[in-house]
Coordinates of C-alpha atoms in Angstrom, one line a residue:
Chain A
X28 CA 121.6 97.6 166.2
X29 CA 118.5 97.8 164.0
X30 CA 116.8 101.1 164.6
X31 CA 113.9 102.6 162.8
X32 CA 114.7 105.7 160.4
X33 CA 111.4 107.4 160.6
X34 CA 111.2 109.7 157.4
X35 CA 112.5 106.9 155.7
X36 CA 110.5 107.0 152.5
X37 CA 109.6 110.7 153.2
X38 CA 111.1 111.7 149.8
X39 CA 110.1 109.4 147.7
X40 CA 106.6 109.3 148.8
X41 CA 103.4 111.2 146.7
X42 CA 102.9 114.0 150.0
X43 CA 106.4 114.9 150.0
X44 CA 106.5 118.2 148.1
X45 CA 104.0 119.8 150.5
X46 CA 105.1 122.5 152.7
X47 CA 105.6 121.2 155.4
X48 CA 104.1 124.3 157.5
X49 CA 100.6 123.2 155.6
X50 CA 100.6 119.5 156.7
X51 CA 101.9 120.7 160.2
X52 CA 99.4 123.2 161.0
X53 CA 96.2 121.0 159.0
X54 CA 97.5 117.8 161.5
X55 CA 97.5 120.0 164.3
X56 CA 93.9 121.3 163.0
X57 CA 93.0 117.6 162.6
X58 CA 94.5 116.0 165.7
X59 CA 92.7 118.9 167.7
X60 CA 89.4 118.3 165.9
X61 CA 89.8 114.7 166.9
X62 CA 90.5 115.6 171.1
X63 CA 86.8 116.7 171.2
X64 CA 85.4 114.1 169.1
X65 CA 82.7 111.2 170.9
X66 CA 80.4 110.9 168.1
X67 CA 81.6 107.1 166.4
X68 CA 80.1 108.2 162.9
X69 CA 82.7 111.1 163.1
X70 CA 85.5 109.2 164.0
X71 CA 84.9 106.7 161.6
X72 CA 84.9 109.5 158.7
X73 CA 88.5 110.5 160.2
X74 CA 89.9 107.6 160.2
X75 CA 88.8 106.5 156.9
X76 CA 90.2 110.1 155.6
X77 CA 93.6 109.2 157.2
X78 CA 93.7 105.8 155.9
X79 CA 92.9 107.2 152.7
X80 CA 95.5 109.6 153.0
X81 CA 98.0 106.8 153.8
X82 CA 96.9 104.6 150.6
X83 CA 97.6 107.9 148.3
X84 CA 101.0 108.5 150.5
X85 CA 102.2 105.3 149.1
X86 CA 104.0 104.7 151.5
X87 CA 105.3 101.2 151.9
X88 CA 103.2 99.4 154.3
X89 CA 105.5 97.7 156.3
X90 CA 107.3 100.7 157.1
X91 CA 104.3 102.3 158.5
X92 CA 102.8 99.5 160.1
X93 CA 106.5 99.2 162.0
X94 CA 106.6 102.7 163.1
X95 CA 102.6 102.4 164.0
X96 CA 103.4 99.6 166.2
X97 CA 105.5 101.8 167.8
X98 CA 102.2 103.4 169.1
X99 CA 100.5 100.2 169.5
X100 CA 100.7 99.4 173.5
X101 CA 99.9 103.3 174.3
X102 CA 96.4 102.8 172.4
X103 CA 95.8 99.5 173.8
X104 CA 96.3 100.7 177.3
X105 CA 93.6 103.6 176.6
X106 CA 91.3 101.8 175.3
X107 CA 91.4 99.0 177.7
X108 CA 91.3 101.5 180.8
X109 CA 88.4 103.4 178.9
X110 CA 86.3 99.6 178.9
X111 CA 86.9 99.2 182.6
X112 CA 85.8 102.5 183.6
X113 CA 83.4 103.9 180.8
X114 CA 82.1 100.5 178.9
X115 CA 82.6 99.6 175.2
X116 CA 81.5 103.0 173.3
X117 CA 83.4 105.1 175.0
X118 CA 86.1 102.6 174.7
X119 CA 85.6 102.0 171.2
X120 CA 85.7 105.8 170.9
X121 CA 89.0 106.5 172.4
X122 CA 90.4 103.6 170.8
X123 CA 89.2 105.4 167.3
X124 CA 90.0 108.6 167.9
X125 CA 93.7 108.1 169.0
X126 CA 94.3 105.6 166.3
X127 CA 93.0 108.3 163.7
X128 CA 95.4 110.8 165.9
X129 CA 98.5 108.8 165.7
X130 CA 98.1 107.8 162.1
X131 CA 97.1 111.4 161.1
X132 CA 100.9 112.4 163.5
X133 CA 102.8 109.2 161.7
X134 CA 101.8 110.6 158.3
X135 CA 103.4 113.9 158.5
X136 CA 106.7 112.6 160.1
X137 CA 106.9 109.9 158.2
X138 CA 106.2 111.8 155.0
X139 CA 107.9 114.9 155.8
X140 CA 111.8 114.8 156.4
X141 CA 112.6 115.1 160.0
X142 CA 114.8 118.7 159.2
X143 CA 111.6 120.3 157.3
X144 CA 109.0 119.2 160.6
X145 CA 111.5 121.7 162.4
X146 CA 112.0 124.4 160.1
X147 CA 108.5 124.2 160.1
X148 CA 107.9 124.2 163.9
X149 CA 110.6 127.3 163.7
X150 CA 108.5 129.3 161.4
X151 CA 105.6 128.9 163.8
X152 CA 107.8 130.1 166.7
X153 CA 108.3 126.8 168.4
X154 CA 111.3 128.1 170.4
X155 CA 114.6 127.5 169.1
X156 CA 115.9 125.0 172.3
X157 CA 112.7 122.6 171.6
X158 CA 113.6 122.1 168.1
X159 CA 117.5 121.7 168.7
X160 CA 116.4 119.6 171.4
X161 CA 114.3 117.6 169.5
X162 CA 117.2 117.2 166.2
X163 CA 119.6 116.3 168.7
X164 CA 117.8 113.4 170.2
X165 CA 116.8 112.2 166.8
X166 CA 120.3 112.0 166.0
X167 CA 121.9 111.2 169.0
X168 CA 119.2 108.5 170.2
X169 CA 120.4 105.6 168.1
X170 CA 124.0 106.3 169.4
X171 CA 123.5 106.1 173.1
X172 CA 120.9 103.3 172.4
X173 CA 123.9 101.7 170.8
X174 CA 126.3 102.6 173.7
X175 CA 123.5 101.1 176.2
X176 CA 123.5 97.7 174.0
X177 CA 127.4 97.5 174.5
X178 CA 127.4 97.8 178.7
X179 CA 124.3 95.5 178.3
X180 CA 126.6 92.8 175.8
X181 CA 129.7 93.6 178.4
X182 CA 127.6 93.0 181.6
X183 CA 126.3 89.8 180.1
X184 CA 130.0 88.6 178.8
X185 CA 131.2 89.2 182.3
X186 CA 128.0 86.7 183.8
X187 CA 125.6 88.9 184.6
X188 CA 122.2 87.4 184.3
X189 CA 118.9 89.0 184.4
X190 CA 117.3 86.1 185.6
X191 CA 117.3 86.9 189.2
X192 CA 114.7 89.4 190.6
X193 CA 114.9 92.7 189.7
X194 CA 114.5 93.7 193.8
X195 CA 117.4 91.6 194.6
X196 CA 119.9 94.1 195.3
X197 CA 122.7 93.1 193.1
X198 CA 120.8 93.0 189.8
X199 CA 119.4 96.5 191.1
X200 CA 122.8 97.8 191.6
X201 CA 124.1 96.8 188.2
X202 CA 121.1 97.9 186.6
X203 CA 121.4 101.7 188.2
X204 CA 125.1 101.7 187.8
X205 CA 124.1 101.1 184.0
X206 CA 122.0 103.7 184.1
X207 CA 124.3 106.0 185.9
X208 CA 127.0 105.6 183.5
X209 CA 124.7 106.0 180.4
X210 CA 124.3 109.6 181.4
X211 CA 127.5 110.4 182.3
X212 CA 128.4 109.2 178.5
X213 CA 125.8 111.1 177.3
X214 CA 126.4 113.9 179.2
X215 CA 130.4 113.7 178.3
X216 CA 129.3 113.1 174.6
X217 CA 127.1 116.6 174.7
X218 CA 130.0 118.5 176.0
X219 CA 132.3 117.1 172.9
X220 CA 129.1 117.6 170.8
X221 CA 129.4 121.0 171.8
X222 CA 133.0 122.0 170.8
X223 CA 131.8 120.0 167.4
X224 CA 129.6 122.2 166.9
X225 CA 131.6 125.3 167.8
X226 CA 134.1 123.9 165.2
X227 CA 131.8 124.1 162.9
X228 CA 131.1 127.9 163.1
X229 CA 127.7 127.2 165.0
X230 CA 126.7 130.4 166.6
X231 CA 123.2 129.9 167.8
X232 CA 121.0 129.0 165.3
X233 CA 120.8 125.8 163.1
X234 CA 120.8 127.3 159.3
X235 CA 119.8 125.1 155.9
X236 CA 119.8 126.1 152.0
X237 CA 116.4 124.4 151.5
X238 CA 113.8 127.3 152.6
X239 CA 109.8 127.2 153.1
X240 CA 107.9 127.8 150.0
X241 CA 104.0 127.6 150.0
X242 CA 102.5 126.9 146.1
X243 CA 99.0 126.7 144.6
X244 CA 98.8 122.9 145.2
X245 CA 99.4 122.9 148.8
X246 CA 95.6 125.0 149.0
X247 CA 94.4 121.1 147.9
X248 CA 96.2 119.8 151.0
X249 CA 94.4 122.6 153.3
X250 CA 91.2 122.2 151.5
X251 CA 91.0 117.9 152.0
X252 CA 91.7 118.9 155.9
X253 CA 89.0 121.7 156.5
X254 CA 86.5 119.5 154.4
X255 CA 87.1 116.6 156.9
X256 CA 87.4 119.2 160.0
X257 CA 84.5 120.5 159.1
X258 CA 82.5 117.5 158.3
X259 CA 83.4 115.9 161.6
X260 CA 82.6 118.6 163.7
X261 CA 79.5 118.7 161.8
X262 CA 78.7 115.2 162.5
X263 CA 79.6 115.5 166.2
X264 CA 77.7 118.8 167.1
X265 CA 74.9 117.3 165.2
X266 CA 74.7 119.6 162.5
X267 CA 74.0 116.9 160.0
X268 CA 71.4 115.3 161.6
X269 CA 69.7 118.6 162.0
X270 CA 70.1 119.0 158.0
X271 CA 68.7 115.3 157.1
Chain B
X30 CA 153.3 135.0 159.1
X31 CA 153.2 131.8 161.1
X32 CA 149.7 129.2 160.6
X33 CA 150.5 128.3 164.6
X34 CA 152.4 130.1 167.3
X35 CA 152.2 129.0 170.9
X36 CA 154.4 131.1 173.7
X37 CA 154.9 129.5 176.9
X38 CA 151.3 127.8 176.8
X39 CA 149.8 125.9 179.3
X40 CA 146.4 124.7 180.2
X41 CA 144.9 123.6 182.9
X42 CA 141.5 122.0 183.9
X43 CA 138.7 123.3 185.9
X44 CA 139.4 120.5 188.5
X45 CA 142.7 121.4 188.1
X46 CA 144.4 119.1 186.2
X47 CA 147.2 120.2 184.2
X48 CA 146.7 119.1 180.8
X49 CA 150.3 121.1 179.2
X50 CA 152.3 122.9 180.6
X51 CA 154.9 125.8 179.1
X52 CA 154.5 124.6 175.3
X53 CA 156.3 126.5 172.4
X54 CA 155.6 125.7 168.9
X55 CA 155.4 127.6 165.5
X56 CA 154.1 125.6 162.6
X57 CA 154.1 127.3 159.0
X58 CA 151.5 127.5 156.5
X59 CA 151.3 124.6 154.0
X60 CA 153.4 122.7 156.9
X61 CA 152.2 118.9 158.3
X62 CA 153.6 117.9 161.8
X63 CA 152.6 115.2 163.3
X64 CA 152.2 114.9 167.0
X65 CA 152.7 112.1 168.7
X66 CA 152.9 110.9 172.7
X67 CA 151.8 108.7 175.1
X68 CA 147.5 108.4 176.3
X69 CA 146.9 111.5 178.5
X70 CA 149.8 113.5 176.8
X71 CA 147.8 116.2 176.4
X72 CA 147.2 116.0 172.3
X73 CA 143.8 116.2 172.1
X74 CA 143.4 119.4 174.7
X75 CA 146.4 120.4 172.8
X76 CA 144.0 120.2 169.2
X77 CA 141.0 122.0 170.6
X78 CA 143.0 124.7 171.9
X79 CA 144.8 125.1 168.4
X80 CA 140.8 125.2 167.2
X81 CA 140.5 127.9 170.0
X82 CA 138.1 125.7 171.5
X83 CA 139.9 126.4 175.0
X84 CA 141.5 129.4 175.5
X85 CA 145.6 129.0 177.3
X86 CA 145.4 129.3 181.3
X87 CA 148.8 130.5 180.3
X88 CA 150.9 131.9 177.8
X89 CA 150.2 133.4 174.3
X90 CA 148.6 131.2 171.5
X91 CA 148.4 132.6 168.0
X92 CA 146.4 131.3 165.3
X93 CA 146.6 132.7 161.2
X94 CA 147.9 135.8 162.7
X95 CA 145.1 136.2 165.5
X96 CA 146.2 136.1 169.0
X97 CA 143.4 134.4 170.5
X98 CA 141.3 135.4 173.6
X99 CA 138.0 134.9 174.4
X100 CA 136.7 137.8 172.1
X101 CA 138.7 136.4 168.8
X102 CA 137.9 133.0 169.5
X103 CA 135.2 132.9 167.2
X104 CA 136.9 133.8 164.5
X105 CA 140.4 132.1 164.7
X106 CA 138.1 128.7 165.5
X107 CA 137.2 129.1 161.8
X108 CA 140.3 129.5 160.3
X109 CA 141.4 125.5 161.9
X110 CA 139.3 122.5 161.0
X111 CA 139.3 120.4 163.8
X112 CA 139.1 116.2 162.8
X113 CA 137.6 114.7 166.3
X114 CA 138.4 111.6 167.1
X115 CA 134.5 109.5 167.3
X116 CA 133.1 111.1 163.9
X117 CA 129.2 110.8 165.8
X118 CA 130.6 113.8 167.9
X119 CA 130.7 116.2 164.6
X120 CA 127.9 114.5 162.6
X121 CA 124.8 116.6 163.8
X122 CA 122.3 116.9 161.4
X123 CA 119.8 114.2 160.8
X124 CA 121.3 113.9 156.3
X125 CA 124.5 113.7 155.3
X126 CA 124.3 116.2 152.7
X127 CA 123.0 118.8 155.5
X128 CA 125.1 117.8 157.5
X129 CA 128.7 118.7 154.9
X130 CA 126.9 122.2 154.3
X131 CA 126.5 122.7 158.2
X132 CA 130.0 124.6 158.0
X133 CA 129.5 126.4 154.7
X134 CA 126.1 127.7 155.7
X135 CA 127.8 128.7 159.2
X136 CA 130.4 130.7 157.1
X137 CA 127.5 132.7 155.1
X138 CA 128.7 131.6 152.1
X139 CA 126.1 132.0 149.1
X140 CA 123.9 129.0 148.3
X141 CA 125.8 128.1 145.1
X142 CA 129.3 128.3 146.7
X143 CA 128.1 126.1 149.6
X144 CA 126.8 123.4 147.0
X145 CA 130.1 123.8 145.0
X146 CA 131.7 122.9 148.3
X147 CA 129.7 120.2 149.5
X148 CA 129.8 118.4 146.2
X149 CA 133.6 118.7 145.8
X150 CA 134.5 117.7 149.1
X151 CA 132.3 114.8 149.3
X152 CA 134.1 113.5 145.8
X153 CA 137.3 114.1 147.4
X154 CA 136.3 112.0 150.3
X155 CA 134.4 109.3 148.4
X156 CA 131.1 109.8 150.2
X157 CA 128.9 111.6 147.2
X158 CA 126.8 107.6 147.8
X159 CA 125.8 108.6 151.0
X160 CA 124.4 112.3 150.5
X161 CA 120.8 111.2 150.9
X162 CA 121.5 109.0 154.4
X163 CA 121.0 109.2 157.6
X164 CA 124.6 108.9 159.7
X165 CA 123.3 106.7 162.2
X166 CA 123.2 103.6 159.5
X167 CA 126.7 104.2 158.8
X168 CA 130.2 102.3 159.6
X169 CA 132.4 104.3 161.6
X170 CA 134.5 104.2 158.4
X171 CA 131.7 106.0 156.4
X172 CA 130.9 108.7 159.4
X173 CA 135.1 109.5 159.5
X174 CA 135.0 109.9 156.1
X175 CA 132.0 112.4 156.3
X176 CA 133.5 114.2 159.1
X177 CA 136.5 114.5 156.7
X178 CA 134.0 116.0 153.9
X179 CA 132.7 118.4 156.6
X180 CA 136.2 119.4 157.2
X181 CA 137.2 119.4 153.7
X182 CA 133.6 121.9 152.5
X183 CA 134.8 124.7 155.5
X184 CA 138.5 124.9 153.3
X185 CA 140.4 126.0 156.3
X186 CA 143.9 127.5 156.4
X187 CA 144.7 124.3 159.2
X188 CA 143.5 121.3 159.5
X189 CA 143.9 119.6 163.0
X190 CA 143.2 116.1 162.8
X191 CA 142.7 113.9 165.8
X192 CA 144.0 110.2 165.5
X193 CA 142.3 110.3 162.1
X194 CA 143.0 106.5 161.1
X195 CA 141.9 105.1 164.7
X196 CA 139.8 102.4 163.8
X197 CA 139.5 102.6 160.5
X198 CA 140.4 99.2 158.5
X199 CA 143.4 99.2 156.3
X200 CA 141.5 100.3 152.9
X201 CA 139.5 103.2 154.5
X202 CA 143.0 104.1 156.0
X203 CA 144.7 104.4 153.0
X204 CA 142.0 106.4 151.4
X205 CA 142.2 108.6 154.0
X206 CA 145.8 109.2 153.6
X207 CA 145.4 110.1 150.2
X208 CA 143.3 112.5 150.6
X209 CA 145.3 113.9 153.5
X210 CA 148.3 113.6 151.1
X211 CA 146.5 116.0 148.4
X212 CA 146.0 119.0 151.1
X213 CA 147.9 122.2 150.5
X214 CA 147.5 123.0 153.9
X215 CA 149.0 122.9 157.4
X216 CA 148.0 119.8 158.7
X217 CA 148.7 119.3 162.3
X218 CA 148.4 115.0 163.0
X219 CA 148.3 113.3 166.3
X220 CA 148.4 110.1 166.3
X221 CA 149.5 106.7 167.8
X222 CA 150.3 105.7 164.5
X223 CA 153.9 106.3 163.5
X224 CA 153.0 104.6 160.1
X225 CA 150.6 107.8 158.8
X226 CA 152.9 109.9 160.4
X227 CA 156.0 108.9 158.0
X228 CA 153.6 109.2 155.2
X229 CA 152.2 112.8 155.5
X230 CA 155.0 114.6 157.6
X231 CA 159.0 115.2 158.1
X232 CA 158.5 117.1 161.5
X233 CA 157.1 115.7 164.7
X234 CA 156.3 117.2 168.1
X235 CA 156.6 114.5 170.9
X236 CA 154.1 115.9 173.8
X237 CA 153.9 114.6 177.2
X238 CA 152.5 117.5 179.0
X239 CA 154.9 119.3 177.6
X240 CA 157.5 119.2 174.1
X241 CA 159.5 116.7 174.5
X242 CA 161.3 116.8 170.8
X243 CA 160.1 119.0 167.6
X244 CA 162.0 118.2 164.6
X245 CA 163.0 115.9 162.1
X246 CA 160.8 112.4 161.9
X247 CA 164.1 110.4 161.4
X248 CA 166.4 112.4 163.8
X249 CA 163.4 110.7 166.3
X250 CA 164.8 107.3 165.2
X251 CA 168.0 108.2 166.7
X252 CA 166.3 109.0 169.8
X253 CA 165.4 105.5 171.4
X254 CA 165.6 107.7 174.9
X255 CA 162.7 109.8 173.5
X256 CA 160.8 107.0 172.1
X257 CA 160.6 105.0 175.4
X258 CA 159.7 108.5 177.4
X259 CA 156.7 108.8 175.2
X260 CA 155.6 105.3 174.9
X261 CA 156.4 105.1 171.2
X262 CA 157.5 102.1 168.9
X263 CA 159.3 102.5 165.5
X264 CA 156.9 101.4 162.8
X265 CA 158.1 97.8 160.8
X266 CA 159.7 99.1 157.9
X267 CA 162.1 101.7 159.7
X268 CA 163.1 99.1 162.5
X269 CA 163.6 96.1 160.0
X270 CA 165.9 98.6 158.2
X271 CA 167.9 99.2 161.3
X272 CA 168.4 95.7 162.3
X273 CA 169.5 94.9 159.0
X274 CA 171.7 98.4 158.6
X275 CA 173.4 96.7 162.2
X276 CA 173.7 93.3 160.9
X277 CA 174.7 93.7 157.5
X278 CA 176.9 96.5 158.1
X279 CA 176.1 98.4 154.9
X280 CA 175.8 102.3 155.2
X281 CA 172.6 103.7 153.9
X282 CA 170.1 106.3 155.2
X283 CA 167.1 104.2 157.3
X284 CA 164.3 104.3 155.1
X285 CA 160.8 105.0 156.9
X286 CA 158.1 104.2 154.2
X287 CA 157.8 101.3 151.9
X288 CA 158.7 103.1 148.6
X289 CA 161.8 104.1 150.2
X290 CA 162.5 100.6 151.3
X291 CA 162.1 99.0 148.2
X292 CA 164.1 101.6 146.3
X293 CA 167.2 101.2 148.9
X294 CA 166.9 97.2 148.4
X295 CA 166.7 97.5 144.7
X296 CA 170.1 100.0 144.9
X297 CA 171.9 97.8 147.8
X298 CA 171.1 94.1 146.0
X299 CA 171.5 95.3 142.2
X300 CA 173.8 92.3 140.7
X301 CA 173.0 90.0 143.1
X302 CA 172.0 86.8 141.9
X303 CA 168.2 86.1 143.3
X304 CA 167.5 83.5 145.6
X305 CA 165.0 80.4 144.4

């Protein structure tokens, strides 16, 4: 089963030796900024500083433009809902400002491996249960995902078609009694996850060797951000218009 | 000091099931036993409790000297390496290399110690290629033998190793023995596969529920009531040896592995004139 690794290219990329507590608080900063944004101008200047940001990242493109797509329907149906109900500015807005959100998000995950976007989320006293919730699905996503293609390839080897409506109450039944089972796999896989972990000495806490070390060059990365930030907010309270 | 000692153990499921029942076994250090039995024998609950994973419903269990309870569990579940059987249910961390030092780290050992480790044991197992991937690319193959460099970075007194060559195809299998084969250490098997066990051990534990035999690998050849109790089939080389021991009515010890084999045939047809 094809399945996209996120972080990828995280190390080999130009932002990777950042610490990743700076690009997760100045993203934050950004995507925040960006929730209270309607001026266009403003939105423009963010999303031309995220681009930008992506064209230094070297990143490969297709990579990003795959995970990106990812995002693709949620900022369609936005947008489109913002058209119906609001008109085309505000729609051209939204449309804006959650692209410049989601690329500014997709940057520092896919930039930043997925183990240092935790340790990082620990440091700022994320609780522990989110972040071991959210390395365990990471992990074990693909592998139930894989489990689901298998009933899917059985069902199908054994005739069962889709084709029918999905009210008809056979296809329904199948389709719940997939369901079903796929959580009573996972949930059976957790409880051997468990003891693996147990095995392993785990007593609470997910340790690493690689710690969180700030350096002169990551007051660059804080400095691009607050510039932006604060240009943008400048630009939407009308600040520079007031100064030209 | 014994590695294993089990006194009249049992277990026994929440829902009630009972998984063994009045078990007594006492393994060595530096031994390998392989246990073997039927699906539903109770080998697998049998390995987790040995990893004090579950504490015995009944009966004393014993591991490296430390009588196990709920309050020493901790402690005696480091000094076994448990092998499970799907490697994706050990793999946790989102990089291989992270996810070998998971045990190290967990043993507060000091940062170069656990990179001494880590490095070693993924030599030994042939995985230092995949440090910098992700788990979820790899073959089931590749994950076993990372679960195996897991195992191998922890250096435990016992390894308990759960159908370790299930699935694997017949290279990955062989590596696998040989690096079973250059452990020091008690090694408790269970398997399905009486092939690996004639390669890495001389004793065997039939379970079903309970012991059904515990000794010698070829006094369980001689035990065909045994073998159909528990489901079991002699591998190729020992039961070709038999038929032809009965049909050729030559006296020789039944060999169980290949090298054996070939020496006996080398011995028993010296001066014979090759057939063309």
């Amino acid at each position: 089963m094809e399945t996209i690794e996120i972080d990828r290219y995280s190390r080999s990329c130009t932002l990777y030796g950042f610490d990743p507590r700076i690009k997760l608080a100045s993203t934050v900063a950004l995507v925040a900024a960006l929730s209270f944004m309607k001026d266009l101008r403003a939105l423009m200047v963010a999303l031309f500083f995220v681009l930008a940001l992506l064209a230094i990242s070297r990143l490969p493109v297709l990579h990003f433009l795959r995970v990106f797509s990812l995002a693709l329907p949620f900022i369609a149906v936005t947008s489109l809902a913002m058209l119906f109900t609001s008109g085309p500015q505000p729609a051209l807005a939204m449309a804006l400002r959650v692209s410049a959100s989601v690329i500014s998000l997709l940057l520092l995950v896919t930039t930043t491996p997925f183990f240092d976007v935790l340790k990082a989320l620990r440091w700022f006293r994320v609780p522990y249960v989110f972040c071991a919730l959210l390395l365990f699905t990471y992990r074990y996503i693909f592998v139930i995902l894989e489990e689901l293609e298998l009933m899917n390839k059985a069902r199908r080897s054994r005739g069962f078609s889709l084709k029918g409506s999905l009210l008809s109450k056979d296809v329904f039944q199948t389709i719940s009694f997939t369901g079903g089972m796929v959580l009573v796999r996972s949930y059976e896989r957790s409880k051997r996850t468990h003891n693996g972990l147990l095995s392993r000495g785990f007593q609470g806490e997910i340790h690493t060797l690689r710690g969180l070390s700030a350096r002169p060059r990551d007051l660059a990365y804080v400095a691009a951000f607050a510039s932006v930030i604060t240009i943008i907010l400048s630009i939407q309270l009308g600040v520079v218009q007031w100064m030209l | 000091m014994d590695a294993l000692k089990l006194r009249k153990v049992g277990y026994r499921y929440s829902d009630g099931t009972r998984a063994l029942d009045d078990v007594n076994i006492t393994i060595g250090y530096g031994e390998r036993v392989s246990l073997v039995g039927p699906n539903g024998a109770g080998k697998s609950t049998l390995l987790h409790m040995l990893d004090s994973l579950y504490l015995p419903t009944e009966g004393e269990l014993e591991v490296a000297g430390i009588k196990v309870d709920k309050r020493t569990a901790q402690q005696a579940t480091m000094k076994a390496g448990l092998l499970f059987q799907d490697p994706d249910d050990q793999i946790f961390m989102p990089r291989v290399w992270d996810d070998v030092a998971f045990g190290p780290i967990n043993m507060r050992l000091e940062e170069r110690e656990v990179r001494r480790r880590v490095e070693r044991s993924m030599a030994l197992a042939g995985v230092t290629e995949y440090a910098e991937r992700v788990p979820h690319h790899l073959s089931f193959g590749e994950k076993k033998r990372i679960a195996i460099a897991g195992l191998l970075a922890m250096d435990p007194e016992i390894y308990l190793l759960d159908e370790p060559t299930a699935n694997l195809d017949p290279v990955s299998r062989r590596a696998l023995v040989d690096v079973l084969r250059s452990l020091d250490k008690s090694i408790v098997l269970a398997t399905h596969d009486l092939t690996v066990a004639f390669e890495l051990t001389r004793r065997v534990i039939v379970l079903k529920r309970t012991v059904l035999y515990d000794g010698d690998l070829r006094g369980l050849m001689g035990r065909p009531d045994i073998l159909a109790e528990a489901n079991l089939e002699l591998p190729s080389i020992p039961r070709l040896m038999t038929e032809w021991k009965a049909r050729s009515g030559r006296d020789f010890e039944v060999p169980t592995t290949m090298e054996e084999a070939l020496d006996l045939l080398e011995r028993e047809t010296a001066g014979t004139r090759p057939v063309r």
